[in-house]
Amino acid sequence: METFNLRELPTTNTRTNDDIHTTITLDPLIQTFLSTRPLQRLRALKQLGLAEYVYINAKHDRFEHSLGVAHLAERLARKIKDKQKSLKITEKDIMCVKLAGLCHDLGHGPFSHVYDGTFRSQINNNVDWTHEDGSVMMIDAVLNDLGLQPRMEKFNAAVNEKVLTSKSHPLTVAAGEEIDLPLRQISDGYNAATFGVLDRKGLTVSPKNVLTTRDIIFIKEMITCEPFAREVGFMGRHLDKEFLYDIVSNRHSGLDVDKMDYFARDSVRAKGSGQIDNIILEEAFVAKGRCSQPDKCFQCSRLVQGQGGGNSNARTKPNLHYMICWPEKLAVKAMEFFKFRFSMHSQVYTHKTVKAVEFMVCDILTLADPHIKIPTKEPNVFKRISTAMENPDSYVLLKDSILDVIEISVDPKLFPAQQLLKRLRSRDLYKCCVMHSDNDMNEDSALKSLWDKNTTSSFIISLVVQASKRIISEQSTIDNPNPHTVALSPDEIIVERSKIHHGQKDMNPVNMMRFLPKDTLTKLDVAANLLPTATKLSESVYMAHIPRLFQEKLFRLFVKDHERGTLALVSFEEVLKDLQKKHFEAEQLQSVNVNGGSSRQSSPAAPQIRPRNNYLGSSNNLNGMDGDDDDDDDDDSNSQNSRKNSIVCLSPAPKKNLCSLSQQSASEDESDYSSSNNNGNHKKNKTKGKRNMLSTIKANGGPVKRSKIESPTTTTTTTTTTTTTSTTPPPNSKAPTTPPPTSNSNKSLFP
């Protein structure tokens, strides 16, 4: 038998200061986890990725966030234990919940969600992988650093033999006995026989508090919100403790301690203010609740199908869960929480400049990916940046510092990546030249078509490229003072279509929560099967706090070279113009078919397409869209509130005759188009009707020069005559603006 040098757990707690929670207590078991490489790696991963390019203080890391989540997870679990003693929550249960909070972000890659999402989709990696999968892998790496390993051999054999659903099968019984044993000792480290929760005196660990493989499975299941084996459901804890799974990551409503911590922490660092709403923690309790999405819930579908095994009798109805609920008086607080979620996503996480930097970093990593070798434990076996998450030894080395590795490399193959990285260091960023918030899609059929499920981003890019080629062809035959010489290529454009919501897409997230009236709150300290049933709260109780829309669709078009922004904007306009024309022709044809081809019936009005201008926008003088350090770093988030239905150009231009293109919706029924010059004069022309139209703005006090590509025309169509009038505005007059169209005795596997 192999012998190891073994250590015992520390016997005292330590504390650390935190600007969100003031003080965080670190238990001996937490201290041992924090001494491992995977946990320390979180110090080198920024919580907000690249948001520091806009919010200069947003440099906090995932290490402090993970400590904060562990702290809140313990607070909530202990609060429920003290309030509802009949639920029999143990100290080991609380420690497992706390460890899940500590380890839930171990799977993140460089720059957090940049690696997990944008980068992996950009390199067309079809591997079905999420950062939660990475966290599960890295938990095993943490245990390996401690000289421990879960016992999973018989369990894996039962999975391969597909006998888990049979409780009496010998392999299943053996697997159940195995996972309830202490962890396996594999090397020098902490003693597996005493690795667990210390007693109150902090001297010994009783056998019932020693961590087992089942506890590790419980921790992993809490992180993924999925059972370790779907055919048998949750294995970590019995269903009468299923509410513990919703503390770190709430699968029912989305209101959990993970979001509580990072919303408050991110807001403090990015905006300068934010805090934990303690009443949400203090007032939480456990009750029965109807599943909000039974068709998507693996437990409900499994119990309905009679696959619940020994656990199927835990509930009287298949779509009832033991879940975390709240008193009715907290409905408004809950709604404010989800509204704050929307605000953080809108103003910080999806800020236009943050997204531009993310796209740049993704391009840098893509260029460097074939040439970066990350070692593994096996000799001469390496992983690339895009595949490092497959191996824990490689992944623990992959951090935000990968950009520094690329920058100092002498490999000539990394020169393209280094050149782009040089642009990033110099803040020569990609530019957002088109932004459209599509809340009112029905008002413009052309813009609505951009969100058609059959319309891909690559297709939109191809349309823009084709339009730029037509523009170049037209310019070659006329006298244009600022000609575009080369058409756009697909590699120059990035199309982003995103959705920002309150937590449940286009649904009310509070409807996913369950509440109890005040008179039932005294009946909670009973056995789980006797708990009252919480229900969904009527929206009329908090009607004044419900937003008009729960989801916002956002369309953006970025250019990699800011000097090409003008051409990209004009080309996009051409695409919209073509789409409007097609929808108009389709409406005419539909009208003829409905009217049986009668020529007496009036036809729809022809689309009034505004003539194309030579748009020249300055990257330093555009409303709410500039990429300048002083503006973006301080309070560029305010521009997000006025971005509804706006299309803005961000391109450098000559110092004279600059044009800014923007529109802000003034109210529900009218749009407010504003223009300004260098003297600060503002004129407003309120136009009732349709939005999504660009207003031309004079700059430097001079008249706007129109391109000779297309003459300005005004077209009017009636049932009998058509009149076309071409007018040229006087030098000091305002350019005409035209609205667009509407358009048993043995231990069992089961807990």
PDB file of N, CA and C in Angstrom, residues 601-637:
ATOM      1  N   GLN A 601     -59.533  50.720 -57.518  1.00  0.00           N
ATOM      2  CA  GLN A 601     -59.138  50.742 -56.109  1.00  0.00           C
ATOM      3  C   GLN A 601     -57.777  51.411 -55.966  1.00  0.00           C
ATOM      4  N   SER A 602     -57.665  52.310 -55.060  1.00  0.00           N
ATOM      5  CA  SER A 602     -56.395  53.013 -54.893  1.00  0.00           C
ATOM      6  C   SER A 602     -55.325  52.070 -54.364  1.00  0.00           C
ATOM      7  N   SER A 603     -54.115  52.267 -54.838  1.00  0.00           N
ATOM      8  CA  SER A 603     -52.983  51.438 -54.435  1.00  0.00           C
ATOM      9  C   SER A 603     -52.272  52.068 -53.255  1.00  0.00           C
ATOM     10  N   PRO A 604     -51.437  51.287 -52.548  1.00  0.00           N
ATOM     11  CA  PRO A 604     -50.710  51.853 -51.412  1.00  0.00           C
ATOM     12  C   PRO A 604     -49.762  52.952 -51.858  1.00  0.00           C
ATOM     13  N   ALA A 605     -49.501  53.846 -50.950  1.00  0.00           N
ATOM     14  CA  ALA A 605     -48.589  54.927 -51.277  1.00  0.00           C
ATOM     15  C   ALA A 605     -47.186  54.400 -51.529  1.00  0.00           C
ATOM     16  N   ALA A 606     -46.526  54.960 -52.513  1.00  0.00           N
ATOM     17  CA  ALA A 606     -45.171  54.538 -52.843  1.00  0.00           C
ATOM     18  C   ALA A 606     -44.223  54.900 -51.701  1.00  0.00           C
ATOM     19  N   PRO A 607     -43.202  54.081 -51.501  1.00  0.00           N
ATOM     20  CA  PRO A 607     -42.275  54.388 -50.412  1.00  0.00           C
ATOM     21  C   PRO A 607     -41.495  55.646 -50.706  1.00  0.00           C
ATOM     22  N   GLN A 608     -41.442  56.510 -49.718  1.00  0.00           N
ATOM     23  CA  GLN A 608     -40.704  57.748 -49.890  1.00  0.00           C
ATOM     24  C   GLN A 608     -39.292  57.540 -49.358  1.00  0.00           C
ATOM     25  N   ILE A 609     -38.357  57.279 -50.255  1.00  0.00           N
ATOM     26  CA  ILE A 609     -36.981  56.990 -49.895  1.00  0.00           C
ATOM     27  C   ILE A 609     -36.189  58.285 -49.877  1.00  0.00           C
ATOM     28  N   ARG A 610     -35.566  58.576 -48.783  1.00  0.00           N
ATOM     29  CA  ARG A 610     -34.785  59.793 -48.702  1.00  0.00           C
ATOM     30  C   ARG A 610     -33.558  59.673 -49.586  1.00  0.00           C
ATOM     31  N   PRO A 611     -33.206  60.704 -50.352  1.00  0.00           N
ATOM     32  CA  PRO A 611     -32.026  60.636 -51.205  1.00  0.00           C
ATOM     33  C   PRO A 611     -30.766  60.444 -50.390  1.00  0.00           C
ATOM     34  N   ARG A 612     -29.832  59.705 -50.962  1.00  0.00           N
ATOM     35  CA  ARG A 612     -28.587  59.405 -50.285  1.00  0.00           C
ATOM     36  C   ARG A 612     -27.700  60.639 -50.244  1.00  0.00           C
ATOM     37  N   ASN A 613     -27.134  60.940 -49.099  1.00  0.00           N
ATOM     38  CA  ASN A 613     -26.207  62.042 -48.942  1.00  0.00           C
ATOM     39  C   ASN A 613     -24.794  61.524 -48.759  1.00  0.00           C
ATOM     40  N   ASN A 614     -23.838  62.399 -48.896  1.00  0.00           N
ATOM     41  CA  ASN A 614     -22.449  62.039 -48.632  1.00  0.00           C
ATOM     42  C   ASN A 614     -22.203  62.190 -47.135  1.00  0.00           C
ATOM     43  N   TYR A 615     -22.498  61.111 -46.383  1.00  0.00           N
ATOM     44  CA  TYR A 615     -22.450  61.197 -44.934  1.00  0.00           C
ATOM     45  C   TYR A 615     -21.021  61.214 -44.445  1.00  0.00           C
ATOM     46  N   LEU A 616     -20.695  62.227 -43.701  1.00  0.00           N
ATOM     47  CA  LEU A 616     -19.368  62.350 -43.116  1.00  0.00           C
ATOM     48  C   LEU A 616     -19.537  62.636 -41.640  1.00  0.00           C
ATOM     49  N   GLY A 617     -19.267  61.628 -40.787  1.00  0.00           N
ATOM     50  CA  GLY A 617     -19.429  61.822 -39.351  1.00  0.00           C
ATOM     51  C   GLY A 617     -18.089  61.820 -38.669  1.00  0.00           C
ATOM     52  N   SER A 618     -17.914  62.643 -37.695  1.00  0.00           N
ATOM     53  CA  SER A 618     -16.657  62.686 -36.954  1.00  0.00           C
ATOM     54  C   SER A 618     -16.716  61.770 -35.757  1.00  0.00           C
ATOM     55  N   SER A 619     -15.670  60.987 -35.542  1.00  0.00           N
ATOM     56  CA  SER A 619     -15.640  60.080 -34.388  1.00  0.00           C
ATOM     57  C   SER A 619     -15.527  60.838 -33.082  1.00  0.00           C
ATOM     58  N   ASN A 620     -15.281  62.154 -33.148  1.00  0.00           N
ATOM     59  CA  ASN A 620     -15.173  62.949 -31.930  1.00  0.00           C
ATOM     60  C   ASN A 620     -16.337  63.896 -31.736  1.00  0.00           C
ATOM     61  N   ASN A 621     -17.272  63.945 -32.665  1.00  0.00           N
ATOM     62  CA  ASN A 621     -18.335  64.942 -32.598  1.00  0.00           C
ATOM     63  C   ASN A 621     -19.704  64.364 -32.888  1.00  0.00           C
ATOM     64  N   LEU A 622     -19.944  63.116 -32.467  1.00  0.00           N
ATOM     65  CA  LEU A 622     -21.240  62.494 -32.714  1.00  0.00           C
ATOM     66  C   LEU A 622     -21.947  62.243 -31.400  1.00  0.00           C
ATOM     67  N   ASN A 623     -23.272  62.387 -31.427  1.00  0.00           N
ATOM     68  CA  ASN A 623     -24.060  62.306 -30.195  1.00  0.00           C
ATOM     69  C   ASN A 623     -24.070  60.905 -29.626  1.00  0.00           C
ATOM     70  N   GLY A 624     -23.401  60.702 -28.494  1.00  0.00           N
ATOM     71  CA  GLY A 624     -23.498  59.446 -27.750  1.00  0.00           C
ATOM     72  C   GLY A 624     -22.877  58.267 -28.434  1.00  0.00           C
ATOM     73  N   MET A 625     -22.070  58.453 -29.488  1.00  0.00           N
ATOM     74  CA  MET A 625     -21.528  57.309 -30.208  1.00  0.00           C
ATOM     75  C   MET A 625     -20.012  57.376 -30.326  1.00  0.00           C
ATOM     76  N   ASP A 626     -19.366  58.331 -29.714  1.00  0.00           N
ATOM     77  CA  ASP A 626     -17.933  58.502 -29.923  1.00  0.00           C
ATOM     78  C   ASP A 626     -17.146  57.456 -29.172  1.00  0.00           C
ATOM     79  N   GLY A 627     -15.946  57.186 -29.659  1.00  0.00           N
ATOM     80  CA  GLY A 627     -15.056  56.232 -29.020  1.00  0.00           C
ATOM     81  C   GLY A 627     -13.951  56.913 -28.260  1.00  0.00           C
ATOM     82  N   ASP A 628     -14.073  58.212 -28.011  1.00  0.00           N
ATOM     83  CA  ASP A 628     -13.041  58.959 -27.319  1.00  0.00           C
ATOM     84  C   ASP A 628     -12.939  58.559 -25.863  1.00  0.00           C
ATOM     85  N   ASP A 629     -11.741  58.539 -25.330  1.00  0.00           N
ATOM     86  CA  ASP A 629     -11.507  58.093 -23.956  1.00  0.00           C
ATOM     87  C   ASP A 629     -12.292  58.919 -22.953  1.00  0.00           C
ATOM     88  N   ASP A 630     -12.253  60.248 -23.106  1.00  0.00           N
ATOM     89  CA  ASP A 630     -12.869  61.091 -22.094  1.00  0.00           C
ATOM     90  C   ASP A 630     -14.356  60.871 -21.993  1.00  0.00           C
ATOM     91  N   ASP A 631     -15.001  60.700 -23.134  1.00  0.00           N
ATOM     92  CA  ASP A 631     -16.449  60.533 -23.110  1.00  0.00           C
ATOM     93  C   ASP A 631     -16.839  59.132 -22.715  1.00  0.00           C
ATOM     94  N   ASP A 632     -16.232  58.114 -23.348  1.00  0.00           N
ATOM     95  CA  ASP A 632     -16.629  56.737 -23.104  1.00  0.00           C
ATOM     96  C   ASP A 632     -16.288  56.309 -21.695  1.00  0.00           C
ATOM     97  N   ASP A 633     -15.117  56.713 -21.205  1.00  0.00           N
ATOM     98  CA  ASP A 633     -14.672  56.243 -19.905  1.00  0.00           C
ATOM     99  C   ASP A 633     -15.543  56.771 -18.783  1.00  0.00           C
ATOM    100  N   ASP A 634     -16.139  57.942 -18.965  1.00  0.00           N
ATOM    101  CA  ASP A 634     -16.886  58.532 -17.873  1.00  0.00           C
ATOM    102  C   ASP A 634     -18.341  58.121 -17.857  1.00  0.00           C
ATOM    103  N   ASP A 635     -19.099  58.540 -18.860  1.00  0.00           N
ATOM    104  CA  ASP A 635     -20.540  58.323 -18.761  1.00  0.00           C
ATOM    105  C   ASP A 635     -21.153  58.129 -20.117  1.00  0.00           C
ATOM    106  N   ASP A 636     -20.515  57.307 -20.932  1.00  0.00           N
ATOM    107  CA  ASP A 636     -21.086  57.037 -22.246  1.00  0.00           C
ATOM    108  C   ASP A 636     -22.300  56.160 -22.155  1.00  0.00           C
ATOM    109  N   SER A 637     -22.536  55.592 -20.937  1.00  0.00           N
ATOM    110  CA  SER A 637     -23.710  54.746 -20.771  1.00  0.00           C
ATOM    111  C   SER A 637     -24.989  55.524 -20.941  1.00  0.00           C
TER     112      SER A 637
END
